[in-house]
Amino acid sequence: MKTSSAHIMKTALVALSLILSGQAAYAGTQDFLAQNGLIGKTPRQIIDEINQPNTTQPLNFSASVTSTELRLTDGKDSVSYPLGDKFYLSFAPYLNQTHPCFNHSLTSCRGELGNTAFNVNITDQTGKVILNRTMTSYRNGFVGVWLPRNITGTLKVTYNGMTASTPIATTSDSQTCVTGLQLVKSA
């Protein structure tokens, strides 16, 4: 089988185009990270920074957390960071209003009770206490916790004599946004 010069040239141009587009994507990603002050930050640092903004200005990108990664995008460029051996769970206890959610959007999910202190208790399936402390929700009404991977257990929240409880899991297909925690008077 004989290959023509035109075919070789076309193949070389396609390969060069793929290489250059990859470099352009990398440069775009680096620009995106630089413009948003994110170069060199870990997923945990980025999530903490988004949850505790130093300004009331909206972010120039959206961010969401799946069971395995943090995803950032500005509509043009996207970056994904693996979460490694930890699982990030966000939850928003509520009194009257909530929304359905599976993967938490750090930039658009809103809970009812922002800047509110809750007693939070998380136990695993054996009853071992993973977390038991008072935590204050972020301005967006959510509380975020880092948990061990591959556990099942229970999340219990107490506030002003009211309680909400739900089963949780931290597997690779688990939800990262718990919005079904309606606070009701404890018996």
PDB file of N, CA and C in Angstrom, residues 94-184:
ATOM      1  N   TYR A  94     -33.134  22.514  57.372  1.00  0.00           N
ATOM      2  CA  TYR A  94     -34.106  23.552  57.027  1.00  0.00           C
ATOM      3  C   TYR A  94     -35.347  23.443  57.909  1.00  0.00           C
ATOM      4  N   LEU A  95     -36.101  24.517  57.932  1.00  0.00           N
ATOM      5  CA  LEU A  95     -37.375  24.566  58.650  1.00  0.00           C
ATOM      6  C   LEU A  95     -38.549  24.455  57.689  1.00  0.00           C
ATOM      7  N   ASN A  96     -38.548  25.257  56.619  1.00  0.00           N
ATOM      8  CA  ASN A  96     -39.699  25.356  55.728  1.00  0.00           C
ATOM      9  C   ASN A  96     -39.420  25.099  54.255  1.00  0.00           C
ATOM     10  N   GLN A  97     -38.200  25.339  53.804  1.00  0.00           N
ATOM     11  CA  GLN A  97     -37.952  25.315  52.365  1.00  0.00           C
ATOM     12  C   GLN A  97     -36.621  24.650  52.042  1.00  0.00           C
ATOM     13  N   THR A  98     -36.613  23.814  51.004  1.00  0.00           N
ATOM     14  CA  THR A  98     -35.392  23.154  50.550  1.00  0.00           C
ATOM     15  C   THR A  98     -35.463  22.966  49.034  1.00  0.00           C
ATOM     16  N   HIS A  99     -34.494  22.299  48.474  1.00  0.00           N
ATOM     17  CA  HIS A  99     -34.480  21.982  47.047  1.00  0.00           C
ATOM     18  C   HIS A  99     -33.876  20.599  46.854  1.00  0.00           C
ATOM     19  N   PRO A 100     -34.241  19.892  45.787  1.00  0.00           N
ATOM     20  CA  PRO A 100     -33.611  18.598  45.525  1.00  0.00           C
ATOM     21  C   PRO A 100     -32.190  18.806  45.023  1.00  0.00           C
ATOM     22  N   CYS A 101     -31.290  17.923  45.430  1.00  0.00           N
ATOM     23  CA  CYS A 101     -29.895  18.065  45.009  1.00  0.00           C
ATOM     24  C   CYS A 101     -29.185  16.726  45.171  1.00  0.00           C
ATOM     25  N   PHE A 102     -28.232  16.449  44.294  1.00  0.00           N
ATOM     26  CA  PHE A 102     -27.407  15.243  44.418  1.00  0.00           C
ATOM     27  C   PHE A 102     -25.936  15.624  44.538  1.00  0.00           C
ATOM     28  N   ASN A 103     -25.408  16.350  43.545  1.00  0.00           N
ATOM     29  CA  ASN A 103     -24.032  16.858  43.608  1.00  0.00           C
ATOM     30  C   ASN A 103     -24.079  18.323  44.013  1.00  0.00           C
ATOM     31  N   HIS A 104     -23.378  18.649  45.083  1.00  0.00           N
ATOM     32  CA  HIS A 104     -23.452  19.993  45.645  1.00  0.00           C
ATOM     33  C   HIS A 104     -22.786  21.025  44.743  1.00  0.00           C
ATOM     34  N   SER A 105     -23.521  22.106  44.464  1.00  0.00           N
ATOM     35  CA  SER A 105     -22.945  23.244  43.763  1.00  0.00           C
ATOM     36  C   SER A 105     -22.503  24.246  44.819  1.00  0.00           C
ATOM     37  N   LEU A 106     -21.211  24.444  44.912  1.00  0.00           N
ATOM     38  CA  LEU A 106     -20.660  25.389  45.888  1.00  0.00           C
ATOM     39  C   LEU A 106     -21.066  26.819  45.577  1.00  0.00           C
ATOM     40  N   THR A 107     -21.394  27.087  44.322  1.00  0.00           N
ATOM     41  CA  THR A 107     -21.665  28.455  43.913  1.00  0.00           C
ATOM     42  C   THR A 107     -23.143  28.777  43.710  1.00  0.00           C
ATOM     43  N   SER A 108     -24.024  27.770  43.692  1.00  0.00           N
ATOM     44  CA  SER A 108     -25.435  28.111  43.482  1.00  0.00           C
ATOM     45  C   SER A 108     -26.409  27.468  44.463  1.00  0.00           C
ATOM     46  N   CYS A 109     -26.043  26.411  45.166  1.00  0.00           N
ATOM     47  CA  CYS A 109     -26.960  25.819  46.146  1.00  0.00           C
ATOM     48  C   CYS A 109     -27.159  26.793  47.307  1.00  0.00           C
ATOM     49  N   ARG A 110     -28.399  26.949  47.706  1.00  0.00           N
ATOM     50  CA  ARG A 110     -28.731  27.842  48.817  1.00  0.00           C
ATOM     51  C   ARG A 110     -29.634  27.122  49.792  1.00  0.00           C
ATOM     52  N   GLY A 111     -29.275  27.203  51.084  1.00  0.00           N
ATOM     53  CA  GLY A 111     -30.097  26.654  52.150  1.00  0.00           C
ATOM     54  C   GLY A 111     -30.800  27.774  52.888  1.00  0.00           C
ATOM     55  N   GLU A 112     -31.708  27.399  53.726  1.00  0.00           N
ATOM     56  CA  GLU A 112     -32.560  28.360  54.420  1.00  0.00           C
ATOM     57  C   GLU A 112     -31.885  29.031  55.625  1.00  0.00           C
ATOM     58  N   LEU A 113     -30.977  28.335  56.285  1.00  0.00           N
ATOM     59  CA  LEU A 113     -30.443  28.800  57.565  1.00  0.00           C
ATOM     60  C   LEU A 113     -28.954  29.141  57.485  1.00  0.00           C
ATOM     61  N   GLY A 114     -28.633  30.255  56.869  1.00  0.00           N
ATOM     62  CA  GLY A 114     -27.248  30.706  56.775  1.00  0.00           C
ATOM     63  C   GLY A 114     -26.734  31.256  58.092  1.00  0.00           C
ATOM     64  N   ASN A 115     -25.439  31.084  58.324  1.00  0.00           N
ATOM     65  CA  ASN A 115     -24.765  31.596  59.523  1.00  0.00           C
ATOM     66  C   ASN A 115     -25.474  31.167  60.810  1.00  0.00           C
ATOM     67  N   THR A 116     -25.829  29.882  60.882  1.00  0.00           N
ATOM     68  CA  THR A 116     -26.561  29.333  62.015  1.00  0.00           C
ATOM     69  C   THR A 116     -25.755  28.201  62.633  1.00  0.00           C
ATOM     70  N   ALA A 117     -25.684  28.163  63.974  1.00  0.00           N
ATOM     71  CA  ALA A 117     -24.950  27.114  64.685  1.00  0.00           C
ATOM     72  C   ALA A 117     -25.835  25.888  64.879  1.00  0.00           C
ATOM     73  N   PHE A 118     -25.289  24.717  64.544  1.00  0.00           N
ATOM     74  CA  PHE A 118     -25.973  23.437  64.697  1.00  0.00           C
ATOM     75  C   PHE A 118     -25.079  22.491  65.482  1.00  0.00           C
ATOM     76  N   ASN A 119     -25.691  21.593  66.245  1.00  0.00           N
ATOM     77  CA  ASN A 119     -24.947  20.473  66.814  1.00  0.00           C
ATOM     78  C   ASN A 119     -24.990  19.370  65.769  1.00  0.00           C
ATOM     79  N   VAL A 120     -23.824  18.909  65.346  1.00  0.00           N
ATOM     80  CA  VAL A 120     -23.712  17.924  64.274  1.00  0.00           C
ATOM     81  C   VAL A 120     -23.093  16.654  64.827  1.00  0.00           C
ATOM     82  N   ASN A 121     -23.752  15.517  64.559  1.00  0.00           N
ATOM     83  CA  ASN A 121     -23.247  14.221  64.990  1.00  0.00           C
ATOM     84  C   ASN A 121     -23.280  13.275  63.797  1.00  0.00           C
ATOM     85  N   ILE A 122     -22.131  12.706  63.469  1.00  0.00           N
ATOM     86  CA  ILE A 122     -22.046  11.732  62.381  1.00  0.00           C
ATOM     87  C   ILE A 122     -21.446  10.455  62.957  1.00  0.00           C
ATOM     88  N   THR A 123     -22.162   9.353  62.787  1.00  0.00           N
ATOM     89  CA  THR A 123     -21.669   8.050  63.230  1.00  0.00           C
ATOM     90  C   THR A 123     -21.616   7.112  62.037  1.00  0.00           C
ATOM     91  N   ASP A 124     -20.689   6.149  62.078  1.00  0.00           N
ATOM     92  CA  ASP A 124     -20.640   5.171  60.995  1.00  0.00           C
ATOM     93  C   ASP A 124     -21.581   4.005  61.312  1.00  0.00           C
ATOM     94  N   GLN A 125     -21.611   3.011  60.423  1.00  0.00           N
ATOM     95  CA  GLN A 125     -22.546   1.900  60.543  1.00  0.00           C
ATOM     96  C   GLN A 125     -22.338   1.067  61.802  1.00  0.00           C
ATOM     97  N   THR A 126     -21.165   1.146  62.426  1.00  0.00           N
ATOM     98  CA  THR A 126     -20.906   0.390  63.659  1.00  0.00           C
ATOM     99  C   THR A 126     -21.248   1.203  64.901  1.00  0.00           C
ATOM    100  N   GLY A 127     -21.629   2.478  64.694  1.00  0.00           N
ATOM    101  CA  GLY A 127     -21.931   3.352  65.828  1.00  0.00           C
ATOM    102  C   GLY A 127     -20.753   4.203  66.268  1.00  0.00           C
ATOM    103  N   LYS A 128     -19.612   4.030  65.617  1.00  0.00           N
ATOM    104  CA  LYS A 128     -18.426   4.831  65.946  1.00  0.00           C
ATOM    105  C   LYS A 128     -18.674   6.292  65.567  1.00  0.00           C
ATOM    106  N   VAL A 129     -18.366   7.194  66.493  1.00  0.00           N
ATOM    107  CA  VAL A 129     -18.563   8.621  66.247  1.00  0.00           C
ATOM    108  C   VAL A 129     -17.452   9.136  65.324  1.00  0.00           C
ATOM    109  N   ILE A 130     -17.861   9.650  64.179  1.00  0.00           N
ATOM    110  CA  ILE A 130     -16.927  10.236  63.213  1.00  0.00           C
ATOM    111  C   ILE A 130     -16.757  11.725  63.512  1.00  0.00           C
ATOM    112  N   LEU A 131     -17.851  12.382  63.896  1.00  0.00           N
ATOM    113  CA  LEU A 131     -17.818  13.818  64.179  1.00  0.00           C
ATOM    114  C   LEU A 131     -18.932  14.130  65.177  1.00  0.00           C
ATOM    115  N   ASN A 132     -18.622  14.951  66.169  1.00  0.00           N
ATOM    116  CA  ASN A 132     -19.623  15.380  67.137  1.00  0.00           C
ATOM    117  C   ASN A 132     -19.207  16.753  67.654  1.00  0.00           C
ATOM    118  N   ARG A 133     -19.775  17.794  67.060  1.00  0.00           N
ATOM    119  CA  ARG A 133     -19.414  19.152  67.476  1.00  0.00           C
ATOM    120  C   ARG A 133     -20.426  20.176  66.961  1.00  0.00           C
ATOM    121  N   THR A 134     -20.305  21.374  67.474  1.00  0.00           N
ATOM    122  CA  THR A 134     -21.122  22.478  67.000  1.00  0.00           C
ATOM    123  C   THR A 134     -20.453  23.058  65.763  1.00  0.00           C
ATOM    124  N   MET A 135     -21.251  23.239  64.715  1.00  0.00           N
ATOM    125  CA  MET A 135     -20.742  23.792  63.460  1.00  0.00           C
ATOM    126  C   MET A 135     -21.692  24.880  62.998  1.00  0.00           C
ATOM    127  N   THR A 136     -21.135  25.925  62.409  1.00  0.00           N
ATOM    128  CA  THR A 136     -21.942  27.029  61.899  1.00  0.00           C
ATOM    129  C   THR A 136     -22.036  26.927  60.386  1.00  0.00           C
ATOM    130  N   SER A 137     -23.254  27.053  59.883  1.00  0.00           N
ATOM    131  CA  SER A 137     -23.450  26.987  58.434  1.00  0.00           C
ATOM    132  C   SER A 137     -22.802  28.199  57.770  1.00  0.00           C
ATOM    133  N   TYR A 138     -22.427  28.006  56.521  1.00  0.00           N
ATOM    134  CA  TYR A 138     -21.875  29.099  55.736  1.00  0.00           C
ATOM    135  C   TYR A 138     -22.995  30.070  55.381  1.00  0.00           C
ATOM    136  N   ARG A 139     -22.628  31.148  54.790  1.00  0.00           N
ATOM    137  CA  ARG A 139     -23.595  32.154  54.363  1.00  0.00           C
ATOM    138  C   ARG A 139     -24.685  31.558  53.463  1.00  0.00           C
ATOM    139  N   ASN A 140     -24.333  30.520  52.713  1.00  0.00           N
ATOM    140  CA  ASN A 140     -25.289  29.894  51.789  1.00  0.00           C
ATOM    141  C   ASN A 140     -26.223  28.890  52.476  1.00  0.00           C
ATOM    142  N   GLY A 141     -26.109  28.716  53.799  1.00  0.00           N
ATOM    143  CA  GLY A 141     -26.993  27.818  54.531  1.00  0.00           C
ATOM    144  C   GLY A 141     -26.500  26.381  54.622  1.00  0.00           C
ATOM    145  N   PHE A 142     -25.358  26.083  54.049  1.00  0.00           N
ATOM    146  CA  PHE A 142     -24.813  24.722  54.068  1.00  0.00           C
ATOM    147  C   PHE A 142     -23.684  24.589  55.077  1.00  0.00           C
ATOM    148  N   VAL A 143     -23.526  23.383  55.576  1.00  0.00           N
ATOM    149  CA  VAL A 143     -22.389  22.988  56.400  1.00  0.00           C
ATOM    150  C   VAL A 143     -21.632  21.963  55.578  1.00  0.00           C
ATOM    151  N   GLY A 144     -20.311  22.045  55.536  1.00  0.00           N
ATOM    152  CA  GLY A 144     -19.511  21.086  54.786  1.00  0.00           C
ATOM    153  C   GLY A 144     -18.578  20.328  55.703  1.00  0.00           C
ATOM    154  N   VAL A 145     -18.480  19.017  55.491  1.00  0.00           N
ATOM    155  CA  VAL A 145     -17.587  18.178  56.300  1.00  0.00           C
ATOM    156  C   VAL A 145     -16.795  17.249  55.394  1.00  0.00           C
ATOM    157  N   TRP A 146     -15.573  16.980  55.803  1.00  0.00           N
ATOM    158  CA  TRP A 146     -14.720  16.004  55.126  1.00  0.00           C
ATOM    159  C   TRP A 146     -14.802  14.709  55.914  1.00  0.00           C
ATOM    160  N   LEU A 147     -15.141  13.619  55.229  1.00  0.00           N
ATOM    161  CA  LEU A 147     -15.348  12.331  55.884  1.00  0.00           C
ATOM    162  C   LEU A 147     -14.465  11.257  55.260  1.00  0.00           C
ATOM    163  N   PRO A 148     -14.258  10.156  56.011  1.00  0.00           N
ATOM    164  CA  PRO A 148     -13.540   9.028  55.406  1.00  0.00           C
ATOM    165  C   PRO A 148     -14.352   8.449  54.251  1.00  0.00           C
ATOM    166  N   ARG A 149     -13.671   7.874  53.301  1.00  0.00           N
ATOM    167  CA  ARG A 149     -14.351   7.228  52.168  1.00  0.00           C
ATOM    168  C   ARG A 149     -14.886   5.855  52.569  1.00  0.00           C
ATOM    169  N   ASN A 150     -15.883   5.448  51.809  1.00  0.00           N
ATOM    170  CA  ASN A 150     -16.444   4.100  51.874  1.00  0.00           C
ATOM    171  C   ASN A 150     -17.020   3.720  53.231  1.00  0.00           C
ATOM    172  N   ILE A 151     -17.762   4.655  53.809  1.00  0.00           N
ATOM    173  CA  ILE A 151     -18.507   4.348  55.022  1.00  0.00           C
ATOM    174  C   ILE A 151     -19.989   4.590  54.767  1.00  0.00           C
ATOM    175  N   THR A 152     -20.809   3.971  55.558  1.00  0.00           N
ATOM    176  CA  THR A 152     -22.225   4.316  55.636  1.00  0.00           C
ATOM    177  C   THR A 152     -22.467   4.699  57.079  1.00  0.00           C
ATOM    178  N   GLY A 153     -23.451   5.504  57.300  1.00  0.00           N
ATOM    179  CA  GLY A 153     -23.712   5.938  58.667  1.00  0.00           C
ATOM    180  C   GLY A 153     -24.921   6.831  58.747  1.00  0.00           C
ATOM    181  N   THR A 154     -24.926   7.655  59.790  1.00  0.00           N
ATOM    182  CA  THR A 154     -26.056   8.540  60.052  1.00  0.00           C
ATOM    183  C   THR A 154     -25.558   9.941  60.359  1.00  0.00           C
ATOM    184  N   LEU A 155     -26.228  10.913  59.772  1.00  0.00           N
ATOM    185  CA  LEU A 155     -25.995  12.331  60.043  1.00  0.00           C
ATOM    186  C   LEU A 155     -27.178  12.823  60.870  1.00  0.00           C
ATOM    187  N   LYS A 156     -26.890  13.396  62.021  1.00  0.00           N
ATOM    188  CA  LYS A 156     -27.939  13.939  62.886  1.00  0.00           C
ATOM    189  C   LYS A 156     -27.591  15.386  63.211  1.00  0.00           C
ATOM    190  N   VAL A 157     -28.564  16.274  63.046  1.00  0.00           N
ATOM    191  CA  VAL A 157     -28.381  17.700  63.299  1.00  0.00           C
ATOM    192  C   VAL A 157     -29.418  18.141  64.330  1.00  0.00           C
ATOM    193  N   THR A 158     -28.966  18.919  65.319  1.00  0.00           N
ATOM    194  CA  THR A 158     -29.863  19.448  66.351  1.00  0.00           C
ATOM    195  C   THR A 158     -29.735  20.964  66.372  1.00  0.00           C
ATOM    196  N   TYR A 159     -30.910  21.646  66.531  1.00  0.00           N
ATOM    197  CA  TYR A 159     -30.945  23.098  66.541  1.00  0.00           C
ATOM    198  C   TYR A 159     -32.185  23.563  67.307  1.00  0.00           C
ATOM    199  N   ASN A 160     -31.998  24.354  68.352  1.00  0.00           N
ATOM    200  CA  ASN A 160     -33.115  24.943  69.113  1.00  0.00           C
ATOM    201  C   ASN A 160     -34.203  23.933  69.481  1.00  0.00           C
ATOM    202  N   GLY A 161     -33.808  22.779  70.013  1.00  0.00           N
ATOM    203  CA  GLY A 161     -34.776  21.768  70.419  1.00  0.00           C
ATOM    204  C   GLY A 161     -35.375  20.982  69.274  1.00  0.00           C
ATOM    205  N   MET A 162     -34.860  21.165  68.069  1.00  0.00           N
ATOM    206  CA  MET A 162     -35.339  20.431  66.899  1.00  0.00           C
ATOM    207  C   MET A 162     -34.222  19.545  66.374  1.00  0.00           C
ATOM    208  N   THR A 163     -34.617  18.439  65.714  1.00  0.00           N
ATOM    209  CA  THR A 163     -33.648  17.475  65.225  1.00  0.00           C
ATOM    210  C   THR A 163     -34.014  17.031  63.814  1.00  0.00           C
ATOM    211  N   ALA A 164     -32.986  16.694  63.050  1.00  0.00           N
ATOM    212  CA  ALA A 164     -33.151  16.068  61.731  1.00  0.00           C
ATOM    213  C   ALA A 164     -32.074  15.002  61.614  1.00  0.00           C
ATOM    214  N   SER A 165     -32.412  13.911  60.960  1.00  0.00           N
ATOM    215  CA  SER A 165     -31.466  12.808  60.828  1.00  0.00           C
ATOM    216  C   SER A 165     -31.660  12.135  59.475  1.00  0.00           C
ATOM    217  N   THR A 166     -30.571  11.641  58.892  1.00  0.00           N
ATOM    218  CA  THR A 166     -30.656  10.947  57.608  1.00  0.00           C
ATOM    219  C   THR A 166     -29.480   9.984  57.464  1.00  0.00           C
ATOM    220  N   PRO A 167     -29.682   8.876  56.751  1.00  0.00           N
ATOM    221  CA  PRO A 167     -28.548   8.004  56.444  1.00  0.00           C
ATOM    222  C   PRO A 167     -27.626   8.671  55.422  1.00  0.00           C
ATOM    223  N   ILE A 168     -26.336   8.372  55.516  1.00  0.00           N
ATOM    224  CA  ILE A 168     -25.357   8.896  54.560  1.00  0.00           C
ATOM    225  C   ILE A 168     -24.435   7.773  54.104  1.00  0.00           C
ATOM    226  N   ALA A 169     -23.778   7.997  52.992  1.00  0.00           N
ATOM    227  CA  ALA A 169     -22.757   7.079  52.483  1.00  0.00           C
ATOM    228  C   ALA A 169     -21.678   7.901  51.806  1.00  0.00           C
ATOM    229  N   THR A 170     -20.457   7.372  51.783  1.00  0.00           N
ATOM    230  CA  THR A 170     -19.338   8.098  51.171  1.00  0.00           C
ATOM    231  C   THR A 170     -18.631   7.233  50.128  1.00  0.00           C
ATOM    232  N   THR A 171     -19.411   6.594  49.288  1.00  0.00           N
ATOM    233  CA  THR A 171     -18.845   5.757  48.240  1.00  0.00           C
ATOM    234  C   THR A 171     -18.667   6.572  46.961  1.00  0.00           C
ATOM    235  N   SER A 172     -18.129   5.951  45.935  1.00  0.00           N
ATOM    236  CA  SER A 172     -17.833   6.683  44.697  1.00  0.00           C
ATOM    237  C   SER A 172     -19.085   7.095  43.920  1.00  0.00           C
ATOM    238  N   ASP A 173     -20.259   6.627  44.339  1.00  0.00           N
ATOM    239  CA  ASP A 173     -21.489   7.043  43.665  1.00  0.00           C
ATOM    240  C   ASP A 173     -22.487   7.683  44.635  1.00  0.00           C
ATOM    241  N   SER A 174     -21.998   8.150  45.771  1.00  0.00           N
ATOM    242  CA  SER A 174     -22.874   8.764  46.780  1.00  0.00           C
ATOM    243  C   SER A 174     -23.146  10.225  46.487  1.00  0.00           C
ATOM    244  N   GLN A 175     -24.271  10.702  46.996  1.00  0.00           N
ATOM    245  CA  GLN A 175     -24.594  12.117  46.845  1.00  0.00           C
ATOM    246  C   GLN A 175     -23.703  12.954  47.768  1.00  0.00           C
ATOM    247  N   THR A 176     -23.427  14.165  47.325  1.00  0.00           N
ATOM    248  CA  THR A 176     -22.581  15.089  48.106  1.00  0.00           C
ATOM    249  C   THR A 176     -23.389  16.254  48.660  1.00  0.00           C
ATOM    250  N   CYS A 177     -24.678  16.287  48.370  1.00  0.00           N
ATOM    251  CA  CYS A 177     -25.543  17.387  48.779  1.00  0.00           C
ATOM    252  C   CYS A 177     -26.779  16.821  49.470  1.00  0.00           C
ATOM    253  N   VAL A 178     -26.886  17.019  50.775  1.00  0.00           N
ATOM    254  CA  VAL A 178     -28.012  16.497  51.534  1.00  0.00           C
ATOM    255  C   VAL A 178     -28.911  17.689  51.895  1.00  0.00           C
ATOM    256  N   THR A 179     -30.116  17.690  51.305  1.00  0.00           N
ATOM    257  CA  THR A 179     -31.041  18.811  51.520  1.00  0.00           C
ATOM    258  C   THR A 179     -32.352  18.380  52.169  1.00  0.00           C
ATOM    259  N   GLY A 180     -32.453  17.114  52.563  1.00  0.00           N
ATOM    260  CA  GLY A 180     -33.695  16.609  53.140  1.00  0.00           C
ATOM    261  C   GLY A 180     -33.694  16.578  54.659  1.00  0.00           C
ATOM    262  N   LEU A 181     -32.986  17.474  55.291  1.00  0.00           N
ATOM    263  CA  LEU A 181     -32.875  17.488  56.755  1.00  0.00           C
ATOM    264  C   LEU A 181     -33.854  18.509  57.363  1.00  0.00           C
ATOM    265  N   GLN A 182     -35.137  18.178  57.353  1.00  0.00           N
ATOM    266  CA  GLN A 182     -36.115  19.099  57.939  1.00  0.00           C
ATOM    267  C   GLN A 182     -36.084  18.970  59.455  1.00  0.00           C
ATOM    268  N   LEU A 183     -35.829  20.087  60.113  1.00  0.00           N
ATOM    269  CA  LEU A 183     -35.761  20.138  61.564  1.00  0.00           C
ATOM    270  C   LEU A 183     -37.171  20.096  62.158  1.00  0.00           C
ATOM    271  N   VAL A 184     -37.391  19.157  63.063  1.00  0.00           N
ATOM    272  CA  VAL A 184     -38.694  19.038  63.734  1.00  0.00           C
ATOM    273  C   VAL A 184     -38.460  18.967  65.244  1.00  0.00           C
TER     274      VAL A 184
END
